[in-house]
Amino acid sequence: MATQLQTPGAIGPEAVTTRVESACAWLAARRRAAWEAYTALPMPDRTNEDYRRTDVSALRPDEFVADPGETGHGAGLLATLREMRERIAPEAAFVAATRNGVRACEGTDPLLAQGVLVSSLEEAAERDEEAVRRALAHVPVDGSKFTSLWNALWRGGVFVHVPAGIEARVPVIAAYSAAGEQAAVFPATVVVLEANASLTLVELQVSPAAQGTMLSDSVTVLHLGEGARLDYCLLQRWSAATWHLATHRAVLERDSRLRFFAATFGSRLQKAYWDALLEGPGADATLTGVCFGGGDQHLDHQSLQAHMAPSTHSDLLLKVAVRDRAQSVYGGLISVDRVAQKTDGYVQNRNLMLSRGAKASGIPMLEIQANDVRCSHGVTAGHIDDDQRFYAHSRGIEPEAADRMIVRGFMQDALDRCPHEGFAEFVGGVLDEVVAGHSAAGVEAEAPA
Amino acid sequence: MSDTAQLVVEGLRASVEGKEILNGVDLVVPAGEIHALMGPNGSGKSTLAYTLMGHPSYAVTGGSASFAGTDLLPLAADERARLGVFLCFQYPTSIPGVSVVNFLRAALKAQGREMPAREFLRTLSAVMRELNIDESFRSRYINDGFSGGEKKRMEILQLALLRPRLAILDETDSGLDVDALRTVAEGVGKVAGPDMGLLVITHYPRILEYLRPDVVHVLHRGRVVVSGGHDLARRIESDGYDPILGAGTAGTAARNETKGAL
Ligand SMILES: Nc1ncnc2c1ncn2[C@@H]1O[C@H](COP(=O)(O)OP(=O)(O)O)[C@@H](O)[C@H]1O
Ligand SMILES: [Mg+2]
């Protein structure tokens, strides 16, 4: 191992140095500390509770390229992302980030006119230091192996800061893409809503379907000030050869409301954390996921609904369908602090297994220290219901069409909770294709000439 | 004969989970006729309905069943439906996430009867009005959270839209209040016609007063034991099954069973 050749631009001290040199002082210090923590932390193995059912032992981060040369995919991917914007929310401001930084920042004028800051995260680290620092404090440099790596190496990124009382006039689409053999990408989305501000943010993470092995290490921070309202939608369509490690961390102050919706289709292995920290009384988080896996995909969602103040409300619904040899793993914790009386916390994970070799499991947990709360959880895993099948057949619907209809229907209650209509329609369209047998891991993107 | 759309069942035997339920059913329902099928609880009425529709849990162990000259038994349920056989379920299944509109369009499409969207919606609205079904049900998920009566009306709605050549109604009248029963019976009456055979499974003569069956059959222990005219249903209403079943194949056990049922 010691004499292994280093891939040029690989994840390693040089990549860190490049970033440290171009960063402002506070960020440079963070990156250095993060890299140190990263090298000191062990790769998570099965002794790590979070990775008991998800095996990352075959992942070697240092074999991935953090600073690649041009791959030529950029233009094609950008076109694909623009097309998605057209279909989801044509009026939206659009920030597209690739591995080398932000490639496009369009349609931001209506927001800038309102005093909403939309920029790359790197830029914001200097221009809006206080807000960025406040938000990044939610992702400590030594928090975990992969968030440390992210803290050391993220680039570009998307930052949205909505001032107090402002309702952002148009949604923001933060789009990430990457391509190239052994590519590493570090999506970085930070949203700060001041008191009573509101925003819709759509995050897209895509790579070309036909790509080789990639690594995506991604962090999204959502900070909701008092009374703020955020609708957040995520589409994850990395190629089926991508390792995807993601942390979504939402912090909710008093009376704020988050509607979080995520559609997971891509990656060979995903470990995604959805953390909602309900810090202020009256805070309300609705978390919804649709996830469809096939082939050899291993898709892991782990959620935390942390009720840290009284009268907080959280409600999570994750619908998963798996086929072929795909596996879904879900683990969720609702924790209720002693002070968090009058709390409502719900978790539901419903799994549909469509092939003999496909597996899905969910383990919900409750840790409740308060005595006046309502919390419940439910997990189911099953196959297509034969009575539903027969009912559809009895109307003349052919077996394959009936199955497609039933599976598509299975996802609908989750889709109905999507806070943005255009996004719901888009994801609905993807689901239509997926139930018809296509894979939605990765996207079509014109290959370089 | 073979080209007339009639249902011919001969010596049909069927079992579920290894238990023989149908013990040789003989039944002919010609096109344009309305036949009632009565019989105590557990006599096998639903089993006959499911078996004719092709439910995979019901294994045919003997006899034959054909419709319009086509042997039904080798056909899967969806193929039977496309041949024109329709079942109004006693307990309709819900399919969460599939709206009434999408379900109906899929069914029409499968049966080669796709309509342009506007024509479809117009037709749907008209039938819904007739059946007293609120417009909002269009976008509801099929049978999901519907009351018993709403489910039954949804079955008749499908019957009216799909216009099968043979309709089997399995206790469509059970659990309906008087008004709903009239609505449903009138709905069925409107759909019935010279091109459709109707097999109406029921416990109650009331729906038969609306539909005026040509023939009434009594099923008992998996066989049709008596057939007669409309007056047979009235006799059952006033005297119960005992006098009818007691004479022939029914023993004491059956009589007890019958009392329990009525
Ligand atoms: N799926 C099933 N599994 C086991 N037994 C069944 C099943 N369906 C029907 N049966 C049995 O078959 C008999 C006839 O039932 P059914 O056809 O529902 O009668 P009916 O509709 O006349 O009341 C009953 O004894 C019932 O318990
Ligand atoms: Mg029955």
XYZ file of C-alpha atoms and ligand atoms in Angstrom:
739
model
C 0.000 0.000 0.000
C 2.749 2.393 0.928
C 4.257 2.452 -2.542
C 0.990 2.818 -4.430
C 1.101 5.395 -7.186
C -0.942 8.479 -6.543
C -3.550 9.331 -9.117
C -2.955 12.905 -10.312
C -5.372 15.255 -8.553
C -6.420 12.493 -6.179
C -8.101 13.089 -2.859
C -5.096 13.820 -0.656
C -3.060 16.562 0.960
C -2.369 18.314 -2.341
C -6.028 18.745 -3.101
C -6.451 20.209 0.361
C -3.534 22.591 -0.121
C -5.025 23.905 -3.364
C -8.243 24.720 -1.550
C -6.592 26.130 1.544
C -4.584 28.502 -0.636
C -7.646 29.883 -2.373
C -9.784 30.180 0.771
C -10.218 33.100 3.143
C -8.538 32.671 6.508
C -11.391 31.217 8.544
C -12.315 28.775 5.820
C -8.715 27.772 5.257
C -8.400 26.943 8.949
C -11.572 24.902 8.777
C -10.355 22.945 5.785
C -7.044 22.164 7.449
C -8.710 21.028 10.667
C -11.204 18.976 8.704
C -8.495 17.204 6.749
C -6.686 16.394 9.963
C -9.858 14.979 11.465
C -10.540 13.028 8.286
C -7.142 11.346 8.283
C -7.447 10.565 11.985
C -10.936 9.033 11.742
C -11.216 5.384 10.707
C -13.281 4.327 7.729
C -16.654 3.379 9.179
C -17.017 -0.374 9.384
C -19.659 -2.669 10.786
C -18.675 -1.872 14.340
C -20.079 1.589 13.614
C -23.784 1.480 14.466
C -24.692 3.602 11.420
C -22.901 1.221 9.062
C -24.056 -2.076 10.453
C -26.219 -2.746 7.412
C -24.253 -0.711 4.884
C -20.819 -1.815 3.833
C -18.384 0.816 2.582
C -15.280 -1.309 3.040
C -14.673 -1.420 -0.723
C -14.598 2.379 -0.945
C -11.130 3.897 -1.237
C -11.524 7.668 -1.250
C -7.903 8.268 -2.228
C -8.529 6.507 -5.530
C -10.906 9.285 -6.531
C -9.936 12.463 -8.285
C -10.806 15.686 -6.528
C -9.211 17.982 -9.065
C -9.759 16.589 -12.524
C -8.934 18.018 -15.872
C -11.757 18.856 -18.264
C -13.800 15.787 -19.131
C -15.789 17.433 -21.884
C -19.057 16.324 -20.306
C -19.699 19.736 -18.798
C -21.693 21.248 -21.656
C -23.910 18.208 -22.128
C -24.645 17.960 -18.425
C -25.378 21.648 -18.171
C -27.870 21.276 -21.017
C -29.521 18.374 -19.199
C -29.773 20.373 -15.986
C -31.215 23.389 -17.817
C -33.809 21.126 -19.360
C -34.741 19.901 -15.903
C -35.146 23.455 -14.744
C -37.435 24.143 -17.708
C -39.652 21.278 -16.681
C -39.583 21.768 -12.914
C -39.683 25.527 -12.491
C -38.761 27.597 -15.560
C -38.946 30.804 -13.527
C -36.452 29.568 -10.954
C -33.043 31.030 -10.334
C -30.534 28.441 -11.423
C -27.100 27.756 -10.044
C -25.220 24.878 -11.608
C -22.088 23.603 -9.961
C -19.688 21.080 -11.369
C -16.583 19.673 -9.788
C -14.487 22.658 -10.658
C -16.849 25.216 -9.246
C -19.934 27.092 -10.337
C -20.578 26.939 -14.089
C -23.791 28.850 -14.343
C -25.716 31.289 -12.209
C -28.827 32.474 -13.993
C -32.169 34.096 -13.331
C -31.147 35.424 -9.940
C -32.183 39.041 -10.627
C -35.674 38.847 -9.091
C -34.136 37.474 -5.920
C -31.223 39.892 -5.792
C -33.757 42.700 -6.155
C -35.444 41.419 -3.004
C -32.157 41.400 -1.141
C -31.866 37.640 -1.336
C -28.291 36.539 -1.727
C -27.742 33.724 -4.219
C -24.177 32.844 -4.979
C -21.569 30.156 -4.809
C -20.816 29.088 -1.266
C -17.159 29.884 -1.788
C -17.959 33.447 -2.710
C -20.379 33.764 0.193
C -17.718 32.566 2.620
C -16.117 35.970 2.080
C -19.091 38.199 1.359
C -21.495 36.808 3.940
C -19.036 35.310 6.369
C -21.175 35.470 9.482
C -24.142 33.633 7.962
C -22.000 30.996 6.296
C -20.061 30.342 9.482
C -23.260 30.094 11.462
C -24.626 27.525 9.026
C -21.437 25.502 8.666
C -21.216 25.249 12.438
C -23.989 22.665 12.071
C -21.525 20.427 10.232
C -18.508 20.207 12.552
C -15.159 19.557 10.894
C -14.642 16.417 12.943
C -18.224 15.155 12.914
C -17.731 12.012 10.870
C -15.397 10.520 8.297
C -17.317 11.757 5.293
C -18.437 15.136 6.591
C -14.814 15.812 7.550
C -13.739 14.912 4.041
C -16.438 17.189 2.684
C -15.414 20.048 4.956
C -11.854 19.764 3.685
C -12.636 19.468 -0.023
C -15.967 21.032 -1.055
C -15.751 23.571 -3.809
C -18.079 26.022 -5.453
C -21.299 25.165 -3.748
C -24.546 27.065 -3.587
C -25.522 29.548 -0.931
C -28.895 31.198 -0.497
C -29.542 33.736 2.233
C -33.029 35.171 2.580
C -33.290 38.248 4.811
C -35.879 38.562 7.565
C -39.467 38.810 6.419
C -38.692 38.247 2.748
C -40.663 35.697 0.756
C -38.414 34.710 -2.086
C -40.300 35.455 -5.283
C -38.960 32.518 -7.289
C -37.511 29.135 -6.353
C -33.816 28.426 -6.478
C -32.484 25.372 -8.251
C -29.087 24.214 -7.028
C -27.811 21.724 -9.559
C -24.793 19.489 -9.203
C -23.310 17.232 -11.793
C -20.111 15.400 -12.379
C -18.621 13.010 -14.858
C -15.362 11.280 -15.582
C -13.675 8.093 -14.443
C -12.952 8.019 -10.684
C -14.394 11.490 -10.292
C -15.060 12.848 -6.819
C -17.683 15.539 -6.338
C -18.629 17.463 -3.193
C -22.057 19.073 -3.513
C -22.378 21.867 -0.986
C -25.712 23.575 -0.438
C -26.272 26.024 2.367
C -29.555 27.821 2.895
C -30.083 30.405 5.599
C -33.539 31.825 6.165
C -33.764 34.691 8.613
C -36.879 35.214 10.724
C -40.151 34.868 8.804
C -38.387 34.428 5.490
C -39.554 31.844 3.000
C -38.035 29.996 0.070
C -38.401 26.995 -2.205
C -35.144 25.293 -3.017
C -34.684 22.407 -5.431
C -31.456 20.468 -5.371
C -30.470 18.266 -8.304
C -27.633 15.765 -8.176
C -27.002 13.980 -11.444
C -24.344 12.281 -13.490
C -24.460 10.609 -16.891
C -25.890 7.109 -16.702
C -23.037 5.609 -18.651
C -20.305 6.791 -16.316
C -17.729 4.723 -14.491
C -17.072 4.752 -10.776
C -17.603 8.064 -9.017
C -17.712 9.398 -5.490
C -20.238 11.943 -4.298
C -19.766 13.315 -0.797
C -22.489 15.813 -0.224
C -23.710 18.147 2.493
C -26.839 20.265 2.607
C -27.403 22.663 5.502
C -30.808 24.224 5.954
C -31.109 26.850 8.647
C -34.591 28.113 9.373
C -34.853 31.183 11.573
C -37.909 31.977 13.677
C -41.117 31.583 11.731
C -39.246 30.816 8.511
C -40.713 28.489 5.905
C -38.620 26.348 3.621
C -39.744 23.918 0.958
C -36.845 21.752 -0.038
C -36.839 19.187 -2.855
C -34.011 16.861 -3.776
C -33.506 14.694 -6.822
C -30.687 12.176 -6.553
C -29.813 10.579 -9.870
C -26.165 9.678 -9.674
C -25.041 6.906 -12.008
C -25.384 3.324 -10.809
C -21.619 3.239 -10.285
C -21.479 6.154 -7.846
C -20.738 5.992 -4.141
C -23.001 8.553 -2.563
C -22.489 9.774 0.992
C -24.843 12.530 1.976
C -25.744 14.581 4.980
C -28.807 16.779 5.072
C -29.020 18.784 8.217
C -31.920 21.068 8.940
C -32.013 23.291 11.978
C -35.371 24.753 12.874
C -35.863 27.695 15.181
C -39.102 28.690 16.877
C -42.287 28.245 14.809
C -40.414 27.557 11.604
C -41.693 25.040 9.086
C -39.709 22.736 6.822
C -41.185 20.581 4.104
C -38.436 18.286 2.940
C -38.960 16.017 -0.036
C -36.337 13.729 -1.539
C -36.452 11.419 -4.533
C -33.692 8.832 -4.589
C -33.001 6.880 -7.752
C -29.268 6.763 -8.223
C -25.926 5.503 -6.921
C -24.510 2.040 -6.372
C -24.428 2.704 -2.678
C -26.052 5.540 -0.815
C -25.677 6.449 2.804
C -27.886 9.468 3.345
C -28.549 11.191 6.636
C -31.658 13.288 7.043
C -31.362 15.194 10.289
C -34.062 17.560 11.440
C -33.113 19.392 14.597
C -36.217 21.025 16.027
C -34.527 23.513 18.315
C -37.270 26.067 18.744
C -40.739 25.643 20.240
C -43.432 25.118 17.648
C -41.013 24.050 14.935
C -42.511 21.719 12.347
C -40.717 19.385 9.946
C -42.318 17.150 7.350
C -39.866 14.790 5.705
C -40.874 12.702 2.735
C -38.954 10.351 0.525
C -39.597 8.263 -2.535
C -36.870 5.827 -3.395
C -36.678 3.319 -6.221
C -33.793 0.908 -6.480
C -32.828 -1.729 -8.995
C -29.836 -3.686 -10.225
C -27.307 -4.056 -7.434
C -28.042 -0.752 -5.735
C -27.749 -0.453 -1.990
C -29.704 2.536 -0.732
C -29.483 3.579 2.891
C -31.519 6.343 4.483
C -30.975 7.277 8.093
C -33.125 9.906 9.699
C -33.086 11.842 12.920
C -36.033 13.827 14.187
C -34.635 15.578 17.220
C -37.297 17.289 19.285
C -35.354 19.706 21.451
C -38.111 22.145 22.409
C -41.785 21.969 23.417
C -44.667 21.686 20.962
C -42.530 20.599 18.070
C -43.898 18.425 15.290
C -42.219 16.060 12.871
C -43.607 13.614 10.384
C -41.538 11.387 8.148
C -42.765 9.128 5.364
C -40.325 7.098 3.287
C -41.688 4.944 0.480
C -39.250 2.517 -1.076
C -39.566 0.084 -3.959
C -36.738 -2.266 -4.846
C -36.312 -4.782 -7.617
C -33.627 -7.080 -9.063
C -31.029 -7.460 -6.327
C -31.383 -3.980 -4.898
C -31.403 -3.416 -1.167
C -32.906 -0.669 0.884
C -31.903 -0.002 4.432
C -33.657 2.496 6.609
C -32.984 3.507 10.169
C -34.747 6.335 11.939
C -34.605 7.850 15.355
C -37.104 10.137 16.955
C -35.537 11.671 20.026
C -37.480 13.820 22.443
C -35.632 15.882 25.034
C -37.007 16.273 28.543
C -38.111 19.826 27.852
C -39.872 18.909 24.625
C -43.368 18.367 26.021
C -46.406 18.335 23.711
C -44.316 16.910 20.930
C -45.701 14.977 17.966
C -43.285 12.734 16.130
C -44.140 10.235 13.427
C -42.144 7.892 11.265
C -43.428 5.627 8.561
C -41.309 3.508 6.256
C -43.174 1.462 3.663
C -41.254 -0.906 1.456
C -42.302 -2.780 -1.630
C -40.114 -5.629 -2.827
C -40.622 -6.424 -6.480
C -38.181 -9.267 -7.026
C -37.124 -12.288 -5.125
C -33.605 -10.971 -4.753
C -34.594 -7.476 -3.637
C -34.588 -6.656 0.034
C -35.809 -3.825 2.197
C -35.786 -3.289 5.896
C -36.452 -0.483 8.312
C -35.586 -0.050 11.944
C -37.291 2.858 13.672
C -36.301 3.908 17.154
C -37.751 6.174 19.794
C -35.823 7.840 22.601
C -38.271 9.779 24.682
C -37.424 11.714 27.783
C -40.550 13.833 28.038
C -43.817 12.402 29.374
C -46.471 14.333 27.488
C -45.776 13.444 23.858
C -47.305 11.581 20.955
C -44.860 9.550 18.952
C -45.377 6.570 16.705
C -43.574 4.649 14.070
C -44.438 1.995 11.539
C -42.436 -0.086 9.137
C -43.807 -2.498 6.585
C -42.164 -4.537 3.864
C -44.115 -6.621 1.417
C -44.845 -7.575 -2.144
C -47.485 -6.458 -4.604
C -50.858 -7.359 -3.148
C -52.524 -10.232 -5.016
C -56.012 -8.890 -4.373
C -55.060 -5.565 -5.956
C -53.659 -7.466 -8.895
C -56.791 -9.554 -9.340
C -59.000 -6.510 -9.077
C -57.091 -4.801 -11.881
C -56.975 -7.982 -13.967
C -60.727 -8.389 -13.573
C -61.085 -5.084 -15.413
C -59.061 -6.408 -18.319
C -55.804 -4.722 -17.368
C -52.880 -6.917 -18.392
C -50.665 -8.276 -15.620
C -47.605 -6.147 -16.429
C -49.660 -2.996 -16.784
C -51.473 -3.812 -13.547
C -48.210 -4.216 -11.677
C -46.886 -0.949 -13.071
C -50.060 0.794 -12.019
C -50.005 -0.654 -8.514
C -46.334 0.163 -7.948
C -46.769 3.665 -9.285
C -49.788 4.051 -7.017
C -47.753 2.871 -4.057
C -45.530 5.948 -4.426
C -48.363 8.393 -4.871
C -49.162 9.268 -1.250
C -45.549 10.285 -0.767
C -45.568 12.223 -4.013
C -48.735 13.974 -2.866
C -46.725 15.418 0.013
C -44.215 17.077 -2.307
C -44.337 20.805 -1.588
C -43.620 21.901 -5.170
C -45.990 20.991 -7.968
C -43.490 21.181 -10.799
C -41.062 19.012 -8.913
C -43.786 16.510 -8.034
C -44.756 16.281 -11.693
C -41.169 15.838 -12.741
C -40.555 13.083 -10.219
C -43.894 11.523 -11.177
C -42.642 11.360 -14.755
C -39.409 9.731 -13.639
C -41.416 7.214 -11.600
C -43.561 6.420 -14.648
C -40.411 5.519 -16.545
C -38.950 3.576 -13.678
C -42.040 1.430 -13.118
C -42.011 0.751 -16.849
C -38.648 -0.929 -16.323
C -36.107 1.807 -16.977
C -33.409 2.778 -14.538
C -33.295 6.345 -13.275
C -29.771 5.986 -11.937
C -27.943 8.648 -13.889
C -29.310 10.879 -16.614
C -29.094 11.182 -20.353
C -26.417 13.676 -21.229
C -24.856 14.274 -24.566
C -21.388 12.745 -24.584
C -18.430 14.974 -25.487
C -17.780 15.200 -29.216
C -75.221 -21.666 -30.587
C -71.549 -21.102 -30.046
C -71.608 -17.511 -31.278
C -74.324 -16.313 -28.920
C -72.917 -14.640 -25.860
C -74.136 -17.079 -23.308
C -72.501 -18.434 -20.212
C -72.562 -22.213 -20.003
C -71.361 -23.858 -16.819
C -71.406 -27.631 -16.604
C -70.493 -29.800 -13.642
C -68.069 -27.115 -12.423
C -66.013 -28.122 -9.440
C -63.565 -25.819 -7.711
C -61.558 -25.806 -4.560
C -59.748 -23.229 -2.527
C -56.821 -24.110 -0.332
C -57.468 -27.770 -1.030
C -61.065 -27.558 0.132
C -63.703 -28.429 -2.465
C -66.333 -25.694 -2.510
C -68.079 -26.077 -5.869
C -69.404 -29.603 -6.345
C -70.668 -29.614 -9.889
C -72.426 -26.398 -10.761
C -74.700 -26.395 -13.786
C -75.862 -23.035 -15.032
C -76.731 -21.356 -18.314
C -77.143 -17.611 -18.618
C -78.094 -16.562 -22.137
C -77.461 -13.066 -23.449
C -80.210 -10.638 -22.620
C -81.400 -12.572 -19.592
C -81.167 -11.736 -15.937
C -80.525 -14.647 -13.630
C -80.502 -14.451 -9.879
C -78.311 -16.697 -7.776
C -79.401 -17.133 -4.199
C -78.332 -19.459 -1.465
C -77.369 -19.532 2.171
C -74.146 -18.009 3.412
C -71.188 -20.162 2.627
C -72.976 -22.068 -0.124
C -70.288 -21.044 -2.625
C -71.812 -18.077 -4.435
C -68.718 -15.883 -4.227
C -66.561 -18.874 -5.006
C -68.526 -19.398 -8.222
C -68.172 -15.713 -9.084
C -64.421 -15.710 -8.467
C -63.953 -18.988 -10.272
C -65.777 -17.691 -13.335
C -63.679 -14.508 -13.242
C -60.479 -16.531 -12.965
C -59.209 -15.782 -9.475
C -55.881 -17.616 -9.151
C -56.651 -18.911 -5.648
C -59.615 -20.927 -6.890
C -58.569 -24.145 -8.589
C -60.973 -25.764 -11.005
C -60.971 -29.502 -10.391
C -63.642 -30.566 -12.862
C -66.376 -29.560 -15.269
C -66.414 -26.729 -17.745
C -67.299 -23.088 -18.137
C -67.545 -21.253 -21.404
C -68.720 -17.877 -22.529
C -69.769 -17.021 -26.068
C -68.412 -20.362 -27.147
C -64.966 -19.730 -25.673
C -63.659 -22.001 -22.967
C -63.051 -19.705 -20.006
C -60.988 -22.064 -17.928
C -57.615 -21.722 -19.683
C -57.908 -17.933 -19.696
C -56.391 -15.582 -17.128
C -58.673 -13.093 -15.413
C -57.645 -10.191 -17.622
C -58.302 -12.252 -20.745
C -61.754 -13.194 -19.483
C -62.442 -9.531 -18.814
C -61.426 -8.624 -22.329
C -63.765 -11.326 -23.583
C -66.552 -9.387 -21.894
C -66.872 -10.945 -18.448
C -67.247 -8.540 -15.545
C -67.447 -9.071 -11.812
C -68.955 -6.631 -9.362
C -67.008 -7.530 -6.242
C -68.719 -8.239 -2.966
C -65.738 -6.565 -1.289
C -64.037 -4.314 -3.833
C -60.291 -3.930 -3.395
C -58.697 -0.542 -2.946
C -55.583 0.380 -4.862
C -54.020 3.287 -2.999
C -52.448 5.930 -5.166
C -54.382 4.978 -8.298
C -57.094 7.499 -8.989
C -60.547 6.505 -10.189
C -59.901 8.315 -13.456
C -56.568 6.619 -14.078
C -57.938 3.225 -13.157
C -60.916 3.556 -15.452
C -58.841 4.848 -18.338
C -56.412 1.963 -17.916
C -59.316 -0.490 -17.951
C -60.892 1.077 -21.027
C -57.562 1.147 -22.802
C -56.908 -2.507 -21.945
C -60.284 -3.386 -23.431
C -59.511 -1.507 -26.619
C -62.111 1.121 -25.781
C -59.914 4.137 -25.206
C -61.784 7.412 -25.583
C -60.439 10.894 -26.120
C -59.958 12.569 -22.750
C -62.877 14.971 -23.124
C -65.337 12.353 -24.244
C -64.189 10.120 -21.409
C -64.664 12.816 -18.803
C -68.069 13.728 -20.188
C -69.205 10.102 -20.143
C -67.786 9.649 -16.671
C -69.561 12.732 -15.350
C -72.867 11.582 -16.776
C -72.629 8.137 -15.222
C -71.466 9.581 -11.918
C -74.480 11.854 -11.823
C -76.823 8.958 -12.493
C -75.262 6.945 -9.717
C -75.203 9.852 -7.322
C -71.431 9.823 -7.039
C -69.794 13.136 -6.272
C -67.431 14.552 -8.916
C -64.678 14.670 -6.332
C -64.443 10.890 -6.523
C -62.718 11.197 -9.888
C -59.428 12.024 -8.272
C -59.899 9.870 -5.197
C -57.868 6.687 -5.091
C -59.966 3.769 -6.206
C -61.988 2.349 -3.301
C -59.454 3.804 -0.858
C -61.328 4.949 2.217
C -64.680 4.546 0.429
C -67.678 3.527 2.492
C -69.362 0.223 1.688
C -72.051 1.961 -0.339
C -69.541 4.120 -2.214
C -67.609 1.027 -3.177
C -70.725 -0.643 -4.516
C -71.599 2.403 -6.564
C -68.067 2.499 -7.900
C -68.538 -1.089 -9.082
C -71.692 -0.146 -10.943
C -69.905 2.867 -12.392
C -67.332 0.503 -13.839
C -70.038 -1.803 -15.098
C -71.679 1.114 -16.864
C -68.443 2.333 -18.447
C -67.015 -1.013 -19.434
C -70.313 -2.413 -20.749
C -69.406 -6.093 -20.518
C -71.337 -8.896 -22.218
C -71.679 -10.855 -19.006
C -71.889 -9.206 -15.614
C -71.758 -11.106 -12.352
C -72.933 -9.021 -9.401
C -71.822 -10.481 -6.098
C -74.118 -9.146 -3.381
C -73.944 -5.685 -4.837
C -77.109 -4.897 -2.885
C -75.791 -5.968 0.518
C -75.180 -3.215 2.997
C -76.955 -0.533 0.979
C -79.666 1.646 2.404
C -82.987 1.857 0.575
C -82.072 4.899 -1.498
C -78.651 3.608 -2.451
C -80.199 0.285 -3.378
C -82.617 1.997 -5.727
C -79.821 4.030 -7.296
C -77.698 0.949 -7.784
C -80.545 -1.214 -9.055
C -81.626 1.459 -11.515
C -78.032 1.809 -12.609
C -77.821 -1.895 -13.300
C -81.210 -1.851 -14.990
C -80.006 0.832 -17.361
C -76.926 -1.113 -18.352
C -78.779 -4.397 -18.805
C -80.040 -5.072 -22.290
C -80.351 -7.648 -25.012
C -76.574 -7.927 -25.436
C -75.751 -8.559 -21.816
C -76.243 -11.533 -19.570
C -76.587 -10.753 -15.890
C -75.981 -13.072 -12.976
C -77.126 -11.338 -9.818
C -75.980 -12.938 -6.590
C -78.144 -11.744 -3.743
C -79.771 -12.551 -0.434
C -82.570 -10.089 -0.843
C -85.542 -10.083 -3.167
C -85.697 -6.315 -3.107
C -83.128 -5.798 -5.844
C -84.921 -8.481 -7.833
C -88.123 -6.441 -7.678
C -86.233 -3.810 -9.633
C -84.427 -6.164 -11.975
C -87.150 -8.804 -12.501
C -85.007 -11.862 -13.141
C -85.928 -14.371 -15.805
C -84.628 -17.241 -13.718
C -83.777 -17.691 -10.046
C -81.253 -20.353 -9.011
C -80.519 -21.594 -5.546
C -76.995 -22.683 -4.781
C -76.459 -25.025 -1.897
C -73.294 -26.795 -0.870
C -71.633 -25.932 -4.116
C -74.442 -27.030 -6.470
C -77.431 -25.418 -8.069
C -80.206 -27.379 -6.389
C -83.317 -25.545 -7.554
C -84.100 -23.180 -10.379
C -87.357 -21.391 -10.974
C -89.041 -18.144 -11.866
C -89.132 -14.885 -9.992
C -91.673 -16.345 -7.580
C -88.957 -18.664 -6.216
C -87.226 -15.612 -4.779
C -90.459 -14.467 -3.191
C -90.975 -17.890 -1.674
C -87.497 -17.796 -0.191
C -88.249 -14.353 1.208
C -91.407 -15.523 2.966
C -90.481 -19.099 3.956
C -86.696 -19.187 4.022
C -84.528 -21.814 2.342
C -85.692 -24.694 4.508
C -88.763 -25.810 2.565
C -86.779 -25.686 -0.667
C -83.588 -27.285 0.517
C -85.201 -29.611 3.047
C -87.000 -31.529 0.335
C -83.951 -32.400 -1.679
C -80.287 -32.500 -0.959
C -80.216 -30.564 2.275
C -79.891 -32.388 5.570
C -80.279 -31.110 9.089
C -76.873 -29.560 9.109
C -77.776 -27.526 6.079
C -81.015 -26.405 7.682
C -79.170 -25.121 10.713
C -76.734 -23.362 8.496
C -79.606 -21.839 6.614
C -81.351 -20.525 9.666
C -78.133 -18.903 10.706
C -77.840 -17.250 7.354
C -81.274 -15.755 7.201
N -60.148 -17.907 0.207
C -60.767 -18.852 0.924
N -60.067 -19.620 1.768
C -60.668 -20.583 2.502
N -61.985 -20.860 2.437
C -62.737 -20.149 1.612
C -62.167 -19.100 0.815
N -63.162 -18.548 0.080
C -64.283 -19.223 0.433
N -64.021 -20.169 1.331
C -64.998 -21.082 1.929
O -65.823 -21.553 0.904
C -67.161 -21.622 1.338
C -68.016 -20.814 0.405
O -67.721 -19.465 0.567
P -68.322 -18.350 -0.378
O -68.144 -18.746 -1.779
O -67.748 -17.060 0.037
O -69.865 -18.425 0.014
P -71.036 -17.386 -0.204
O -70.552 -16.332 -1.093
O -72.122 -18.205 -0.794
O -71.406 -16.887 1.137
C -67.172 -21.142 2.766
O -67.163 -22.276 3.625
C -65.913 -20.350 2.885
O -65.426 -20.401 4.196
Mg -70.326 -14.213 -0.896
